[in-house]
C-alpha positions as a Markdown table, in Angstrom:
| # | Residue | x | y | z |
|---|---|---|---|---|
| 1 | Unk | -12.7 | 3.5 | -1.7 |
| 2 | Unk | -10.5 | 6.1 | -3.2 |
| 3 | Unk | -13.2 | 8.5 | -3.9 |
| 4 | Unk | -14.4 | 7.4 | 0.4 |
| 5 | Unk | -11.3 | 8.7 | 1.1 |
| 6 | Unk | -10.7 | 11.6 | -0.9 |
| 7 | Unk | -14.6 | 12.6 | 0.6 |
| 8 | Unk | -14.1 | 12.2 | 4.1 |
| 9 | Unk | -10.6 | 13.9 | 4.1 |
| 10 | Unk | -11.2 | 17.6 | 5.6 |
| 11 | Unk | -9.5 | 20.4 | 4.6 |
| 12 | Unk | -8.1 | 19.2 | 1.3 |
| 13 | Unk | -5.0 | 21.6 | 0.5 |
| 14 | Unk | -1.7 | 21.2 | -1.9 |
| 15 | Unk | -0.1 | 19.2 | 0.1 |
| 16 | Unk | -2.6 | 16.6 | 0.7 |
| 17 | Unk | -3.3 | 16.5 | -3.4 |
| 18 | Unk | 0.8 | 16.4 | -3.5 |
| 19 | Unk | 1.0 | 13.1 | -1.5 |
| 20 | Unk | -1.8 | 11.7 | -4.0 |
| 21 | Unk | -0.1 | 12.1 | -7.1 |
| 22 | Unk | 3.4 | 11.1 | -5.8 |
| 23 | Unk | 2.4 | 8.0 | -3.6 |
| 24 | Unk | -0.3 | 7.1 | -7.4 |
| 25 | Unk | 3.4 | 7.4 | -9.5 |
| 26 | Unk | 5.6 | 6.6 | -7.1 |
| 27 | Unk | 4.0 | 3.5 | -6.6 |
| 28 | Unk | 3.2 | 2.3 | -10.0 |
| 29 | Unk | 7.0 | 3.1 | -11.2 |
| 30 | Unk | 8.3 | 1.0 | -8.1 |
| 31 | Unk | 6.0 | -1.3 | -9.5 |
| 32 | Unk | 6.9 | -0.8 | -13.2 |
| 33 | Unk | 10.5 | -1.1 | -12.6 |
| 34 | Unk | 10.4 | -4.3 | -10.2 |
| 35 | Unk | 8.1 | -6.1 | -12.7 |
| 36 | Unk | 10.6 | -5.7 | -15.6 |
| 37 | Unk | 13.7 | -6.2 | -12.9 |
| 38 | Unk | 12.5 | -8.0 | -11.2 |
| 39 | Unk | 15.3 | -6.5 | -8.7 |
| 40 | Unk | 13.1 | -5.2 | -6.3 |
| 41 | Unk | 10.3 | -7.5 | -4.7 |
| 42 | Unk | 11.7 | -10.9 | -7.1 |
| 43 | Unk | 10.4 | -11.6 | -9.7 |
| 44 | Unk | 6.5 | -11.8 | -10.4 |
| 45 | Unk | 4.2 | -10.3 | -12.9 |
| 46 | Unk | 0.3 | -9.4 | -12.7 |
| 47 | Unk | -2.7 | -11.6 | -13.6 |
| 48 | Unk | -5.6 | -10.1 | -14.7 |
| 49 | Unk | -7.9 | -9.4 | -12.0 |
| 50 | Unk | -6.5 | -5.9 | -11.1 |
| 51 | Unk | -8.0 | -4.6 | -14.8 |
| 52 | Unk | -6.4 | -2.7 | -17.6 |
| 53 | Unk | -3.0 | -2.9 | -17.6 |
| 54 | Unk | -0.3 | -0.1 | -19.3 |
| 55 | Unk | 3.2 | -1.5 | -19.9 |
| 56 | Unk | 2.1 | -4.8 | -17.9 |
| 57 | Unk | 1.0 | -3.2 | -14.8 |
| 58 | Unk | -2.4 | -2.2 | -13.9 |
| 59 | Unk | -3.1 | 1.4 | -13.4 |
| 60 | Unk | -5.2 | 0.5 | -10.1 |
| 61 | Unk | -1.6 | -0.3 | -8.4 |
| 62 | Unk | -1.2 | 3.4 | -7.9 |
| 63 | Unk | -4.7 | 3.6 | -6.6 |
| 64 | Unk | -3.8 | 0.7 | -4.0 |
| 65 | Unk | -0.9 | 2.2 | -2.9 |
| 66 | Unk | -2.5 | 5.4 | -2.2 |
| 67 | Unk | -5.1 | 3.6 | -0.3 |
| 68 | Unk | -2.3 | 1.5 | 1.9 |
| 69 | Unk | -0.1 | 4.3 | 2.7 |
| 70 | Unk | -2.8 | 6.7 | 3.5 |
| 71 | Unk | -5.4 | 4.6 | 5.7 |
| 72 | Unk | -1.7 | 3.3 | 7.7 |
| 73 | Unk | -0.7 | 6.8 | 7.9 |
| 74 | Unk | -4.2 | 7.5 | 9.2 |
| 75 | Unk | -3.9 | 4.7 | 11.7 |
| 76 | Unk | -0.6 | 5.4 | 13.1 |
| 77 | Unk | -1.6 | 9.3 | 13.3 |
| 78 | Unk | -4.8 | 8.0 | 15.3 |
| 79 | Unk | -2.6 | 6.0 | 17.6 |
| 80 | Unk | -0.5 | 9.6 | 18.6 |
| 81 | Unk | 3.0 | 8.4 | 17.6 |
| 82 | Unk | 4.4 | 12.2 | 17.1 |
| 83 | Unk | 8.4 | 11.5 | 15.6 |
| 84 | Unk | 8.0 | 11.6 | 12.0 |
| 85 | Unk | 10.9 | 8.4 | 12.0 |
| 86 | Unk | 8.9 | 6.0 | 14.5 |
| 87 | Unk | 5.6 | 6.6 | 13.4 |
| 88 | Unk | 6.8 | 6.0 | 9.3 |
| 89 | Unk | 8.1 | 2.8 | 11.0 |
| 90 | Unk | 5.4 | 1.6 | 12.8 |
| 91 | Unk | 3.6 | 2.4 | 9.8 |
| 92 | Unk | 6.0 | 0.5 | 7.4 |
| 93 | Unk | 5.4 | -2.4 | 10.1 |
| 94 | Unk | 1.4 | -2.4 | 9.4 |
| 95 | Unk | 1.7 | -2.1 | 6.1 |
| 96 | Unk | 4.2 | -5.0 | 5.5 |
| 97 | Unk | 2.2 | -7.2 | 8.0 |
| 98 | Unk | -1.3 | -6.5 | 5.5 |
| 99 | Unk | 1.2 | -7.1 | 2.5 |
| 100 | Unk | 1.7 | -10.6 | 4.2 |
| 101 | Unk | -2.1 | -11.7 | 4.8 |
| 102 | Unk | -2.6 | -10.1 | 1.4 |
| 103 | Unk | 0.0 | -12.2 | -1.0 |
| 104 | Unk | -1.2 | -16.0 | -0.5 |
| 105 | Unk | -4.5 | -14.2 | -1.1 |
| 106 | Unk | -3.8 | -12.3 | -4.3 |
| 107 | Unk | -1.7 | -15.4 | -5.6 |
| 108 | Unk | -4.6 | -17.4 | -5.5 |
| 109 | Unk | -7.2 | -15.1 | -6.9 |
| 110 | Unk | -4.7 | -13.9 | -9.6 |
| 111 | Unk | -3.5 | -10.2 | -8.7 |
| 112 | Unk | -0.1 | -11.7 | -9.3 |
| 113 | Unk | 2.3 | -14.8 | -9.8 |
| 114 | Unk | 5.7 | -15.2 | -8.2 |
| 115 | Unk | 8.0 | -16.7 | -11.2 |
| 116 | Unk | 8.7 | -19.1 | -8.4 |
| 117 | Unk | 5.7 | -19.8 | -7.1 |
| 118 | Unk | 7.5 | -18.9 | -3.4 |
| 119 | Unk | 7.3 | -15.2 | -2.3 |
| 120 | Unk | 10.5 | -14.1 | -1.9 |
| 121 | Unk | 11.8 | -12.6 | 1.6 |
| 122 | Unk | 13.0 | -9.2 | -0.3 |
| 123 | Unk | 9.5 | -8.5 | -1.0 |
| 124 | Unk | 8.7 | -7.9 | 2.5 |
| 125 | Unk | 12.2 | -5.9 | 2.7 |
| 126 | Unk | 11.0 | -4.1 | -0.3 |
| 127 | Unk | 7.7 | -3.4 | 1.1 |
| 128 | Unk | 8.4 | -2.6 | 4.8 |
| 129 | Unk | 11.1 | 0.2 | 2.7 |
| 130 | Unk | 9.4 | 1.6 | 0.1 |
| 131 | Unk | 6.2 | 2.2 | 2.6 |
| 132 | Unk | 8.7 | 3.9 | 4.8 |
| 133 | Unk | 9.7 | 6.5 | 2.5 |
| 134 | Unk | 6.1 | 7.1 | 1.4 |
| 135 | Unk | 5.1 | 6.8 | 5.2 |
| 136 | Unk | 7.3 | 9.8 | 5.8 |
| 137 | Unk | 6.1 | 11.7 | 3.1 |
| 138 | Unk | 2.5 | 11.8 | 4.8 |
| 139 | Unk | 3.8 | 12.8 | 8.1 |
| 140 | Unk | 6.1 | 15.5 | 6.6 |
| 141 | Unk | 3.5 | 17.1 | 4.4 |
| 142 | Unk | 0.9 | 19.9 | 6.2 |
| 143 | Unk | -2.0 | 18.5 | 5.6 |
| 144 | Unk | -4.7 | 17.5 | 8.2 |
| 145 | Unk | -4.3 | 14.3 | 9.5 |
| 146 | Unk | -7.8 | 13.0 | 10.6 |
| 147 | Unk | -9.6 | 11.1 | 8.9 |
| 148 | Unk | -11.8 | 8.6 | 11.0 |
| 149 | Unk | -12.4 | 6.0 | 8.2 |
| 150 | Unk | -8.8 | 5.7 | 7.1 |
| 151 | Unk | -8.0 | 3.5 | 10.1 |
| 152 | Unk | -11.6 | 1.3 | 9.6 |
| 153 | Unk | -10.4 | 0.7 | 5.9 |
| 154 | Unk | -6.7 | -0.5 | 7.2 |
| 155 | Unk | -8.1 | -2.7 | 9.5 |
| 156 | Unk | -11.0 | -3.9 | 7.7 |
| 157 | Unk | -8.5 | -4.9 | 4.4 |
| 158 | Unk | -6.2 | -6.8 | 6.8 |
| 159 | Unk | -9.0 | -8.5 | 8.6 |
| 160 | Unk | -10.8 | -9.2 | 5.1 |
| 161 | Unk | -7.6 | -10.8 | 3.7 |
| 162 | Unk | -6.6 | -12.6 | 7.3 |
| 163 | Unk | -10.2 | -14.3 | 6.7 |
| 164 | Unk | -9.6 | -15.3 | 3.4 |
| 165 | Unk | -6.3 | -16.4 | 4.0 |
| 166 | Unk | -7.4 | -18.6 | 6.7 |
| 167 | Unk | -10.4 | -20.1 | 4.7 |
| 168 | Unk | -7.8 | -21.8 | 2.6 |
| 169 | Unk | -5.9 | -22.8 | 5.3 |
């Protein structure tokens, strides 16, 4: 999906490679530091399912959150939202609604474990937050924002999870 993407993205400049590599390490030391915190999103660690793992956390979870932030971004630059503030927050509102069809999901199928077994209400805080910061680092940066099959692949994750979700309900 990455590679999709990174394809179908015109106009590739600085900026747009920028907002790769940040939102790839930004997201996996968010993710680094709340697994070994627990302080951020509660306390959880990863199964095995997302693949090889450095210091406990899989290297796709950068991947992942470049392909949330950017196919959201995409969506919420499709719908014409122009402030940079209300469109990272209607953003940040997608995102942490697919985050919620997506966590009974990756529970069962072992992305992760809550130490709990309950996901904790400070993920979605954590979530709706951090994706707001990253959210307005893709508006901010010049780099074309059109990208017809960044939207399809937001909707078609939340819709693929929403169905799974609801086939164990």
């Amino acid at each position: 999906m990455l590679f999709l993407m990174i394809f179908s993205q015109p106009e590739k400049n600085s900026p747009f490679y920028i907002f790769l590599v940040v939102t790839y390490l930004a997201g996996y030391t968010i993710e680094l530091v709340g697994v070994h915190t627990g302080m951020i999103f509660g306390e959880y660690s990863y199964g095995s399912t997302l693949g090889l793992k450095l210091m406990q956390i899989p290297l796709m979870i950068g991947v992942n959150w470049i392909l949330v932030i950017y196919s959201a971004g995409m969506l919420v630059h499709s719908i014409g939202i122009k402030n940079t503030v209300l469109a990272a927050a209607v953003g940040s509102t997608f995102v942490t609604l697919l985050d919620f069809v997506i966590e009974p999901v990756a529970i069962r199928f072992d992305y992760w474990a809550w130490k709990t077994n309950d996901i904790p209400p400070q993920n979605y805080v954590a979530w709706y937050l951090f994706s707001f910061v990253l959210l307005y680092l893709f508006m901010r940066l010049p780099f074309k924002k059109h990208n017809p099959a960044a939207p399809v692949l937001f909707i078609t994750q939340f819709l693929f999870f929403l169905i799974l979700l609801t086939m164990d309900s």
